[in-house]
XYZ file of C-alpha atoms in Angstrom:
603
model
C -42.119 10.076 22.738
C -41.801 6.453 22.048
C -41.838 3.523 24.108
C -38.054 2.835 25.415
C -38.216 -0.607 23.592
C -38.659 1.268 19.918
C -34.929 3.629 20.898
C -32.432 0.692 21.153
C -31.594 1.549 17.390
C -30.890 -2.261 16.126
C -27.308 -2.900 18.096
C -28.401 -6.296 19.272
C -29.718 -7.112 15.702
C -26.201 -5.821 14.667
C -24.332 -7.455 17.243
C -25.711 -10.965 16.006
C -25.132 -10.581 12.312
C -21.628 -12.592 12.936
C -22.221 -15.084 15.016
C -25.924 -15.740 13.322
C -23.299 -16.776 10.174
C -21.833 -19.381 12.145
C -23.374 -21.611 14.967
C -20.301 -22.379 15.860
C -19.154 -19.128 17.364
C -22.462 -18.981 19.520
C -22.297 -19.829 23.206
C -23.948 -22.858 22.524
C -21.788 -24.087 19.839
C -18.803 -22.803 21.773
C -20.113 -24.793 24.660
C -19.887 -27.945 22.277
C -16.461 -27.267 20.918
C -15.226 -26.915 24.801
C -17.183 -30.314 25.829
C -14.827 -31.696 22.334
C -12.039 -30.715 24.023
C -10.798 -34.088 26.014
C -7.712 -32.942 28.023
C -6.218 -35.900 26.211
C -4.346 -33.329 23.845
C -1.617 -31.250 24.158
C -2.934 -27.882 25.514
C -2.179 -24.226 26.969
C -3.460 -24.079 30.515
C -5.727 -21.258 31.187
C -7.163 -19.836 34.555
C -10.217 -17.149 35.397
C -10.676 -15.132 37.850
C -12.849 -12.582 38.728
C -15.553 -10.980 40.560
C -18.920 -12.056 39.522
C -20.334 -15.237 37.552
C -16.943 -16.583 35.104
C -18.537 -20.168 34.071
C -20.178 -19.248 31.041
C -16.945 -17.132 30.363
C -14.733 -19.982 30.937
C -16.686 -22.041 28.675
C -16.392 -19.921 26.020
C -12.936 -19.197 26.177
C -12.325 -23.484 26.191
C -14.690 -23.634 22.996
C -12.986 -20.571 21.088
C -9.689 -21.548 21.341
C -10.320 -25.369 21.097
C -11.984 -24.103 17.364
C -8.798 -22.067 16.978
C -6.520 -25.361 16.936
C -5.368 -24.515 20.258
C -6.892 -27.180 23.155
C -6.979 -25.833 26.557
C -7.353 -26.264 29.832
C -9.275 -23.816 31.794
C -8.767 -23.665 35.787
C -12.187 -21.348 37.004
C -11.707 -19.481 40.879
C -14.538 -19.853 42.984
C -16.852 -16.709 43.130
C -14.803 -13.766 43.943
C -11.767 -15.102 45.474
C -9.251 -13.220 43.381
C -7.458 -11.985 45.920
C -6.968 -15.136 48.164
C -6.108 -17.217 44.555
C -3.335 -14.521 44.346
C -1.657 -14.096 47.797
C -2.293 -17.497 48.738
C 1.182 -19.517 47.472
C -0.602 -22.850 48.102
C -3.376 -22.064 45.821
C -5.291 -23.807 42.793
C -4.559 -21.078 41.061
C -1.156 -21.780 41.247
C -1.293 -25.281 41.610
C -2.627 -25.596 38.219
C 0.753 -23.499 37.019
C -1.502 -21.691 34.183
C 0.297 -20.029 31.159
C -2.460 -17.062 30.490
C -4.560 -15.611 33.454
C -7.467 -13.818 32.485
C -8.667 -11.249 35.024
C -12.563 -9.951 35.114
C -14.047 -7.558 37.463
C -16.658 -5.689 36.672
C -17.941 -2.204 36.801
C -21.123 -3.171 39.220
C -18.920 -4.580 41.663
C -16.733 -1.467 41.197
C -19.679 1.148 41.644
C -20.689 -1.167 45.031
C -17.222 -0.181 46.274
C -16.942 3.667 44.997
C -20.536 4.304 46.798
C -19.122 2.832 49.874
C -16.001 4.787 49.402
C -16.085 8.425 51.822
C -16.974 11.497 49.725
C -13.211 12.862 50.465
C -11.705 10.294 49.024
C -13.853 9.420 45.706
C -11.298 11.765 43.925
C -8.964 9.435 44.438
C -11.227 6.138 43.696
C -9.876 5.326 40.360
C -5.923 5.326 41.893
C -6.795 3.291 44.874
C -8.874 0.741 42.873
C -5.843 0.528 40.139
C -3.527 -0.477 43.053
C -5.666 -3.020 44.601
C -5.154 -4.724 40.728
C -1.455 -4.026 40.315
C -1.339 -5.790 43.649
C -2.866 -8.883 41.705
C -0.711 -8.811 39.115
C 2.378 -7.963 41.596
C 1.476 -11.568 43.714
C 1.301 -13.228 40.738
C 4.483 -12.437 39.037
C 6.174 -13.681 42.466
C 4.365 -17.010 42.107
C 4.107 -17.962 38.066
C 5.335 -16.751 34.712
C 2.245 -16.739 33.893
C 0.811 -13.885 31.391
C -2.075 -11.529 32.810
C -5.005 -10.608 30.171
C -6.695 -8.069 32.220
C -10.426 -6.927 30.878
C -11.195 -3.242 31.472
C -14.035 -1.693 32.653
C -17.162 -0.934 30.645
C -17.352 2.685 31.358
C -21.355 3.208 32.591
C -23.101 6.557 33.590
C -24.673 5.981 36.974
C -26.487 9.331 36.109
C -25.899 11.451 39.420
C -24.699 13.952 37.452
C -25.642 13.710 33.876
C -22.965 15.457 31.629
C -21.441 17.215 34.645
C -19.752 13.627 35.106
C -17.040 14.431 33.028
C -16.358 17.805 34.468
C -16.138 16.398 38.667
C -13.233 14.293 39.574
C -15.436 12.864 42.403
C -18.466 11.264 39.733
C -18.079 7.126 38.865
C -17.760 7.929 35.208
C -14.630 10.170 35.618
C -12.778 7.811 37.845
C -13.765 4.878 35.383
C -12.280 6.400 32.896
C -9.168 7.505 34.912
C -9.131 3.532 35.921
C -9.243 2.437 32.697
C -6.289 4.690 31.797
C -4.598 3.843 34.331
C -4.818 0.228 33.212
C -3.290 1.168 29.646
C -0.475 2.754 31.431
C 0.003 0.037 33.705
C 0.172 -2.588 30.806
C 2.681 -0.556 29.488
C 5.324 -0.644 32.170
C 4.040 -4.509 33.303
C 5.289 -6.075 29.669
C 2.918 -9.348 30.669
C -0.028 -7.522 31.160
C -2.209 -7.343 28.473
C -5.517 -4.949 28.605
C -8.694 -7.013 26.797
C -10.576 -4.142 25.777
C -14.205 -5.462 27.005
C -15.411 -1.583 27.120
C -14.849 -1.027 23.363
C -17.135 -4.054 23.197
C -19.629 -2.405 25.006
C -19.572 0.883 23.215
C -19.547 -0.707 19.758
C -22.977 -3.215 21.188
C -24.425 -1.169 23.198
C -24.141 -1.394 26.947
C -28.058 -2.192 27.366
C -27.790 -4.853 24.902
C -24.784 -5.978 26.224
C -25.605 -5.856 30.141
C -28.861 -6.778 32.168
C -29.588 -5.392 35.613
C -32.056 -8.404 36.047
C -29.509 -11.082 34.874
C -27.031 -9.377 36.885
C -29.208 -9.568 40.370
C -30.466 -12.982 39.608
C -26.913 -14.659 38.552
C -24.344 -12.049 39.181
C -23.335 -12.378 35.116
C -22.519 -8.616 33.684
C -22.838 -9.604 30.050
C -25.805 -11.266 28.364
C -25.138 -14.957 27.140
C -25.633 -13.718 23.419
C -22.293 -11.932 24.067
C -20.214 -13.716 26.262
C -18.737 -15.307 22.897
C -17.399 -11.998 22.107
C -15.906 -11.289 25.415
C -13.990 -14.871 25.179
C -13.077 -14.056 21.792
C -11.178 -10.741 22.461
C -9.421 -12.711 25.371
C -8.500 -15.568 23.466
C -7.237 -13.509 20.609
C -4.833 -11.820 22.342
C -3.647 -15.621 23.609
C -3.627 -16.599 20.040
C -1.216 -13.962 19.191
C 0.996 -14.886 22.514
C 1.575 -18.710 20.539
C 2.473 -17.003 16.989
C -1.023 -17.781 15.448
C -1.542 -13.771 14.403
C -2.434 -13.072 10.743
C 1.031 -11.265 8.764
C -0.380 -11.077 5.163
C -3.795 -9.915 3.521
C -3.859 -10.427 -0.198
C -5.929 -8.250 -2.388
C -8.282 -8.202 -4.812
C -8.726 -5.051 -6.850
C -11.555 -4.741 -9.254
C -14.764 -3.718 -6.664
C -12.537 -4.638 -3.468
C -9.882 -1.852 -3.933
C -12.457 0.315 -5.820
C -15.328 0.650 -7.194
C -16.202 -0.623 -11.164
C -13.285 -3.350 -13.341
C -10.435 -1.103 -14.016
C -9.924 -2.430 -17.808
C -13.321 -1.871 -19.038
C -14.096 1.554 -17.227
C -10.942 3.044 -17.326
C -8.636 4.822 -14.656
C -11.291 7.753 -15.118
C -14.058 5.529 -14.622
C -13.312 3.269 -11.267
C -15.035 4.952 -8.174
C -12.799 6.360 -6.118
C -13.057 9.592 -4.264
C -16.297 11.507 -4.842
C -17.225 9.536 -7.429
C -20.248 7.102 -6.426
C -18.937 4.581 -3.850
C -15.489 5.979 -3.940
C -15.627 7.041 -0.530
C -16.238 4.076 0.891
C -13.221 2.430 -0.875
C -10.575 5.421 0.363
C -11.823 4.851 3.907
C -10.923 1.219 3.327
C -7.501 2.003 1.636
C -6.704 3.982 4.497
C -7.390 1.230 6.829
C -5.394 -1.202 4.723
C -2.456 1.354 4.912
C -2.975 1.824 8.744
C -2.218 -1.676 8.899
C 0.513 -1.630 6.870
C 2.283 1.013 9.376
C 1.968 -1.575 11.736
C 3.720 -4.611 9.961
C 0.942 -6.196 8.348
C 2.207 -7.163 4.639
C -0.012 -6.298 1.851
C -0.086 -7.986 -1.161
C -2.297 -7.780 -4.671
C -4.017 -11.389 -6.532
C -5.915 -9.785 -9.537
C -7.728 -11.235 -12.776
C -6.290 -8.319 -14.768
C -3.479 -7.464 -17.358
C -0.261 -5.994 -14.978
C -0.185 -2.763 -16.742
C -4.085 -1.560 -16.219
C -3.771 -3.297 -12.673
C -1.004 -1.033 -11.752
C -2.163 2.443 -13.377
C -4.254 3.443 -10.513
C -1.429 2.689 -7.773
C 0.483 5.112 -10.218
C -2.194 8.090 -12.022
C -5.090 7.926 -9.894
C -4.943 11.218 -7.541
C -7.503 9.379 -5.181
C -5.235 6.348 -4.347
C -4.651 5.764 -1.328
C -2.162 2.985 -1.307
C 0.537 2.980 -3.840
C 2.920 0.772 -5.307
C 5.396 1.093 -2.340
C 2.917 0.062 0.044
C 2.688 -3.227 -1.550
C 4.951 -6.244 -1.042
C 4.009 -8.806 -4.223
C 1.842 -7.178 -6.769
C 0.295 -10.185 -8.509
C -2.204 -9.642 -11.829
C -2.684 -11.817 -14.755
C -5.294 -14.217 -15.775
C -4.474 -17.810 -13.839
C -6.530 -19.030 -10.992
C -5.888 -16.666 -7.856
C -5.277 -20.153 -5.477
C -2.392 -20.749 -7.518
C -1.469 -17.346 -7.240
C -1.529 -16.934 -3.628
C 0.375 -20.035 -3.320
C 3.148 -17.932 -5.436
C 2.565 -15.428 -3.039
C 3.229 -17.305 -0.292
C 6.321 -18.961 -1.551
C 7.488 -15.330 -2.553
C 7.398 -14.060 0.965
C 7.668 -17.327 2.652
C 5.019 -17.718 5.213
C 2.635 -20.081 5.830
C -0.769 -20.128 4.796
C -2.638 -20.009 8.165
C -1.121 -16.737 8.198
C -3.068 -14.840 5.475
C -6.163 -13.073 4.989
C -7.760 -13.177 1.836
C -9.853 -10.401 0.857
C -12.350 -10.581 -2.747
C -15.893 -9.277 -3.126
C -16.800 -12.160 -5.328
C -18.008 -14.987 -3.617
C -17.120 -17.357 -6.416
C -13.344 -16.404 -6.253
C -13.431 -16.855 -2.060
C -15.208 -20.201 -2.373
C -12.777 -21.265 -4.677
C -9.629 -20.378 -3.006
C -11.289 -21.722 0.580
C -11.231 -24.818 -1.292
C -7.789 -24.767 -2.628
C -6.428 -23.064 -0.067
C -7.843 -23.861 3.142
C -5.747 -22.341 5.372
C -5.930 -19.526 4.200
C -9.354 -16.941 6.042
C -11.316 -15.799 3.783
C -13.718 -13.658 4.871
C -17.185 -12.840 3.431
C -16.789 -9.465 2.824
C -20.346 -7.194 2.715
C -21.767 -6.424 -1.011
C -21.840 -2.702 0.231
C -18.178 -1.433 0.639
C -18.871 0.916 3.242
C -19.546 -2.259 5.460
C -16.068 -3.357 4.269
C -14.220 -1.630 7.532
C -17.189 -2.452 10.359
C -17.023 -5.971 9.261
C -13.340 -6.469 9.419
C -13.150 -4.753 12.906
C -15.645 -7.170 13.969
C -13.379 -10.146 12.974
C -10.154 -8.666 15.233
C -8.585 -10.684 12.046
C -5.301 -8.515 13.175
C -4.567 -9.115 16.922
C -1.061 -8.089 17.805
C 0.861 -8.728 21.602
C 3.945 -6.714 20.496
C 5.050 -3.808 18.435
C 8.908 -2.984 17.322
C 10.212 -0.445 14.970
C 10.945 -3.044 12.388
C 7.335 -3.736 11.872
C 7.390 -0.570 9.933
C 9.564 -1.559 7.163
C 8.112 -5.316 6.577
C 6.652 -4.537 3.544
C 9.738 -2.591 1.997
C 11.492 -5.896 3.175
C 9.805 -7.850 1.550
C 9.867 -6.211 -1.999
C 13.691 -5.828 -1.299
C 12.842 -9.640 -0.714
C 10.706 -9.879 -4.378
C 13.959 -7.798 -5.728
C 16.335 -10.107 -4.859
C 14.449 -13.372 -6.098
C 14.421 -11.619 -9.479
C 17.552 -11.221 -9.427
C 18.925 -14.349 -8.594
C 17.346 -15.494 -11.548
C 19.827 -14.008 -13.640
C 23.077 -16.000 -12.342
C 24.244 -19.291 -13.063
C 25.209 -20.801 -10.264
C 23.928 -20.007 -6.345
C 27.213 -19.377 -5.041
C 27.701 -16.169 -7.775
C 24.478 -15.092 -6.452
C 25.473 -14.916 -3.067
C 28.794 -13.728 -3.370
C 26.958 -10.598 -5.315
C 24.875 -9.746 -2.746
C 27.645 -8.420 -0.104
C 25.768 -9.770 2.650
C 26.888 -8.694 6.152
C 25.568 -9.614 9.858
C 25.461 -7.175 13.283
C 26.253 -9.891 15.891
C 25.659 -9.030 19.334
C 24.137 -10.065 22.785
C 21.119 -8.618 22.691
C 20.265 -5.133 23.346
C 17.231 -3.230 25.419
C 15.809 -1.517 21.697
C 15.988 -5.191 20.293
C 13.579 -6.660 22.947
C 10.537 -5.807 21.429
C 11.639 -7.290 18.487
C 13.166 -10.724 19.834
C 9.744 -11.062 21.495
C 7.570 -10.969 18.577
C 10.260 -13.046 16.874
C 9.709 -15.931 19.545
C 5.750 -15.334 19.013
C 5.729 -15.372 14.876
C 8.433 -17.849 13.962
C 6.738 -21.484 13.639
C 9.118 -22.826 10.702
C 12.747 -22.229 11.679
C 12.565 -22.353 15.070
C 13.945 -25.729 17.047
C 12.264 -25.902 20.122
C 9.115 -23.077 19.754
C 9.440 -21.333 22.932
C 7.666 -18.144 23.368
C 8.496 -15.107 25.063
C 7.828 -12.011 25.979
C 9.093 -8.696 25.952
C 9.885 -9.011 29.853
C 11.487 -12.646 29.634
C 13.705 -11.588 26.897
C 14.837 -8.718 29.176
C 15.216 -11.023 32.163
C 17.259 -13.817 30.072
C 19.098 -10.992 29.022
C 20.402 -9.651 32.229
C 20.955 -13.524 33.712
C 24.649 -14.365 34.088
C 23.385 -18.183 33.618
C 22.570 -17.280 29.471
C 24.275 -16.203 26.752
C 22.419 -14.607 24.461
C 22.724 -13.878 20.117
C 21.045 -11.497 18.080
C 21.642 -11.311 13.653
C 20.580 -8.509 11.744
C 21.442 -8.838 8.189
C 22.093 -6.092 5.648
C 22.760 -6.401 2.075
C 22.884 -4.674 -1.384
C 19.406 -4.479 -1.708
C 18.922 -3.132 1.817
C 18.807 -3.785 5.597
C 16.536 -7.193 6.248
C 16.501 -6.319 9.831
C 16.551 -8.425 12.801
C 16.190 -12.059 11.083
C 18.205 -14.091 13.603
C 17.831 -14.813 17.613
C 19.784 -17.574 19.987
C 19.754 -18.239 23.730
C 22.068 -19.983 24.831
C 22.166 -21.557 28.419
C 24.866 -22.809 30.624
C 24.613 -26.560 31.756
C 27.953 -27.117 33.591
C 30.766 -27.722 30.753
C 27.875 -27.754 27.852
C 25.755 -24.562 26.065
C 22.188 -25.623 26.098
C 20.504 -24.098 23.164
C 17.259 -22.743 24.399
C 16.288 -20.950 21.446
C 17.304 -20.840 17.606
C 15.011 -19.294 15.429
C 15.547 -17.520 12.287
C 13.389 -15.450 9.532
C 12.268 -17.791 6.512
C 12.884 -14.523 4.324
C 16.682 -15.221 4.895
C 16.998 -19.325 4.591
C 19.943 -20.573 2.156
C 21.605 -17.616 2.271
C 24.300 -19.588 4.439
C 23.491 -17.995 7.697
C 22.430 -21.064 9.017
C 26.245 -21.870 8.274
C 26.920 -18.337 9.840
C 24.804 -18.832 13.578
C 26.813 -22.019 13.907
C 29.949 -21.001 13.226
C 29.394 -17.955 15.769
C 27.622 -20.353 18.560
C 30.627 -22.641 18.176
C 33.013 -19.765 18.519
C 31.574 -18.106 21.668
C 31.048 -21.544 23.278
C 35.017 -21.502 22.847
C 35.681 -18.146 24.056
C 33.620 -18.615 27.479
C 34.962 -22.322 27.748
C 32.625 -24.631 27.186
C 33.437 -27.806 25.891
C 30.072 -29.166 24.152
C 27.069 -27.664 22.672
C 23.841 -29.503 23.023
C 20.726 -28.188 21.039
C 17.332 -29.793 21.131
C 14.250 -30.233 18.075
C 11.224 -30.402 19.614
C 8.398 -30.969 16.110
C 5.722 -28.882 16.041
C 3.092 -29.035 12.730
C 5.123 -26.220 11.317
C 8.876 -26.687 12.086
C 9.163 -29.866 10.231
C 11.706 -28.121 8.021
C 14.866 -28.304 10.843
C 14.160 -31.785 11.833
C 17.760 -33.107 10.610
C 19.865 -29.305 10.935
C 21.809 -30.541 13.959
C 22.997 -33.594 12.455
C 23.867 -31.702 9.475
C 26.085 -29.586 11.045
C 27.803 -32.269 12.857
C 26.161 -32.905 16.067
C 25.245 -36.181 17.359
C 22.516 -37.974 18.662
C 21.918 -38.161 22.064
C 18.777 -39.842 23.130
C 15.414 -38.775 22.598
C 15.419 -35.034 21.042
C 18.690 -34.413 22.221
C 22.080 -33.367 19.893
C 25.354 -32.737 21.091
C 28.360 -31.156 19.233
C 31.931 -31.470 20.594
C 32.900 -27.632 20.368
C 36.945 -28.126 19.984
C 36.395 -30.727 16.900
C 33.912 -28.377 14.639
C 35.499 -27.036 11.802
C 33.656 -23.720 10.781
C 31.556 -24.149 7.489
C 31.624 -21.266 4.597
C 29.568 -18.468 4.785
C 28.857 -15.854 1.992
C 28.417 -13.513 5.031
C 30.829 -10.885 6.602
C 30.553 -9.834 10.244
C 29.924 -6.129 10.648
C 32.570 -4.585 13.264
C 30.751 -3.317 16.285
C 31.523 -2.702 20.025
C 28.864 -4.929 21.484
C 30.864 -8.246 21.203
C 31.165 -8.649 25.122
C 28.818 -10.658 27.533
């Protein structure tokens, strides 16, 4: 048999091929980008605890999300203190009032404990050790609003009992992997807990590449340096997506992207697709795409082709996986594909920074990284069965929330295409809006509408006049607070239900409404429900007897676009970001939009 050394297959070789591409996503260059990082900027303020070494950890989190256009401050525990950092009220943990908490303990520590734990009682390890961390996240919801990333367990065979593990309740495999579900299930009813999954990590690596008994006993670190970058990213991803930088869009090639051969010289009989040559490979990609789809992500086409051979095999071909339906802006002709994603973009209204790119030829990426820099552009693989592996690797697609309108975004959004076409064929604006019957559900909102408001709070960067994020569990606290009012819109039209596109909070100062939040959907601007959210705020500041309305613009890079709304709809200034509106002297502006009768009116 061969030496150990020969069997390790080539998962460390493998797990280097990304960040090789980049020195910048090394430890070392992640070290530099966190040493860039002043403190003088604005920043997100980020704490680590956990049970063995953090500092390289911490480092790497400061450097990845520094690259990421997000500065950060990073607050480190000292060696395994989490649990006086989370009882203790007086703390630096708490002190530093953090806005993401990133927790990391590790499976050695855990095995120390389970082989100290009494043989009657190792059934019962994984329950025991899951409360001892839902009393973490417990003492720190009564101190902070802080948001909990909480790494799993890499699940490790200590090899008492070779396969028999998974058969015995009272073996450390089985109770890791009860832990571990326990965590998922724990995340679920704690809506600011979020599970990083550092064992997938592990599994996809390798656990020996990815963990060294003698680094472990020398320095107490459970991942090698080499990898630590990949833990921070997973972390920091999932913060990302908390502060609305999560990719929406990926825009497609076709020709050797979607399949295999150029669809007008070969022919719909001739592209690979199936069981023809590398069709395989591009159906198992097409079924990813569409996974991703199912989960809101909008897919849209950019070809170099004529419309009608472009389109054939969404229509003929029986090995298609993705069809016309699944896609939101179908795009093929011969101009330049930057200045067709920009149409793209205007078309469904989101911002670059917000799109994927995806095009096996390396001249067409290069070009549109150039014209279109905010736009990612990955390098995809020249062999198309890499094309999934590779993309998983990026994590391109990190979500923190999940609603049941994320299922029709890309029918949305070709309701959307639909009724830009159409406009085209009125005269005037006002003819076109009066055609399209528009009505609104307003209501406080409701318990199946959190999920949605969340992600709303996390995605919107344009319309939104003060950019405060929430999650799931705020929006169910502000909901249930006598001190706020809250305001939810979801519009409907001819051309089909756009869904939840509107959210306000509203909180009471005394005799004024403050407005917390007001965000709104770009697919729905100058449709006069601008005119519409005012006209409602106005009239339940009335109804519940306040006298003035004051609403706030706080500029972010993105939400340039509101600077002047309050002043436009009649408030005043009133020192520094300030407006205020008196709520007796507004006179309601016109609206092309009918309020749907419901019985969720009172607050």
């Amino acid at each position: 048999m061969k030496k150990d050394s020969e069997w390790t297959f080539i998962d460390l070789k493998r797990g280097k091929e990304l960040m090789k591409k980049d020195s910048e996503w090394t430890f070392i260059g992640l070290k530099r980008a966190a040493a860039e990082c002043d403190g003088s900027l604005p920043c997100c303020k980020t704490a680590i605890l956990g049970d063995s070494a953090t500092q390289h950890l911490a480092v790497a989190v400061r450097g990845y999300l520094f690259r990421k256009g997000v500065p950060t401050a990073v607050y480190e525990a000292e060696y395994d203190s989490v649990m006086q950092e989370t009882i203790d009220a007086g703390s630096g943990l708490y002190r530093f009032c953090p806005d993401f908490i990133l927790l990391y303990l590790c499976t050695e520590k855990l095995y120390q404990k389970f082989c100290k734990t009494p043989e009657e009682r190792r059934a019962r390890f994984a329950e025991e050790a899951f409360g001892e961390i839902a009393g973490y996240w417990n003492a720190i919801f009564a101190h902070t609003r802080a948001k909990i990333v909480q790494y799993n367990f890499i699940e490790r065979d200590d090899g008492v009992f070779g396969s028999y593990a998974l058969k015995t309740e009272t073996s450390f495999l089985s109770q890791l992997k009860k832990l571990n579900r326990l965590l998922e299930e724990g995340c679920r009813a704690q809506k600011d807990v979020y599970v990083c999954d550092l064992n997938g990590l592990a599994a996809y690596y390798g656990y020996r590449n990815f963990h060294s008994e003698a680094l472990y006993d020398v320095a107490t670190m459970p991942i090698y340096t080499e990898f630590v970058p990949q833990a921070a990213k997973r972390a920091g991803d999932i913060i990302l997506a908390l502060r609305g930088k999560g990719k929406k869009c990926v825009v497609l090639d076709l020709d050797n992207t979607l399949w295999g051969g150029v669809v007008g010289d070969d022919g719909l009989e001739g592209i690979q697709l199936g069981e023809l040559g590398a069709g395989r490979a591009f159906v198992r990609f097409q079924r990813w795409l569409k996974e991703l789809s199912s989960r809101g992500i909008i897919l849209c086409v950019c070809s170099k082709n004529e419309e009608k051979a472009a389109k054939q095999p969404f229509e003929e071909h029986p090995d298609m996986v993705l069809r016309l339906s699944d896609i939101a802006v179908f795009v093929a002709n011969w101009e330049d594909k930057a200045q067709n994603i920009r149409h793209i973009l205007r078309q469904l209204n989101i911002g670059a920074d917000s799109v994927v790119f995806l095009d096996d030829n390396p001249f067409e990426r290069d070009f549109v990284r150039a014209a279109v820099p905010d736009v990612t552009v990955p390098d995809l693989p020249q062999d198309p069965s890499e094309y999934v592996r590779y993309l998983q690797e990026l994590n391109l697609f990190e979500t923190a929330s999940l609603s049941a309108e994320d299922r029709r975004r890309n029918a949305q959004y070709r309701e959307e295409a639909a009724r830009a076409e159409s406009a085209q064929r009125y005269t005037t604006l006002d003819e076109f809006l009066a055609d399209l019957h528009m009505t609104v559900d307003c209501s406080p909102f409701r318990p199946f509408q959190y999920p949605r408001i969340a992600q709303l709070s996390q995605r919107s960067n344009q319309f939104n006049l003060r950019t405060v994020r929430y999650t799931e569990a705020e929006i169910a606290q502000i909901a249930s607070d006598k001190n706020y009012l809250t305001l939810q819109f979801s519009m409907q039209d001819r051309f089909g239900d756009c869904g939840l596109v509107s959210v306000v909070i509203l909180k009471k100062e005394g005799d004024a409404l403050f407005v917390d939040t007001w965000l709104m959907s770009c697919r729905v601007l100058k449709r006069t429900l601008e005119e519409f959210v005012v006209n409602t705020i106005v009239r339940t500041a009335r109804a519940h007897g306040f006298r003035r309305i004051v609403g706030e613009y706080l500029p972010t890079a993105k939400n340039k676009m509101v600077e002047k709304i309050y002043p436009a709809f009649g408030f005043a200034a009133a020192g520094g970001n300030r407006f205020v509106l008196e709520a007796d002297r507004y006179i309601p502006k016109k609206t092309f939009i009918a309020e749907c009768a419901n019985d969720h009116k009172t607050q």
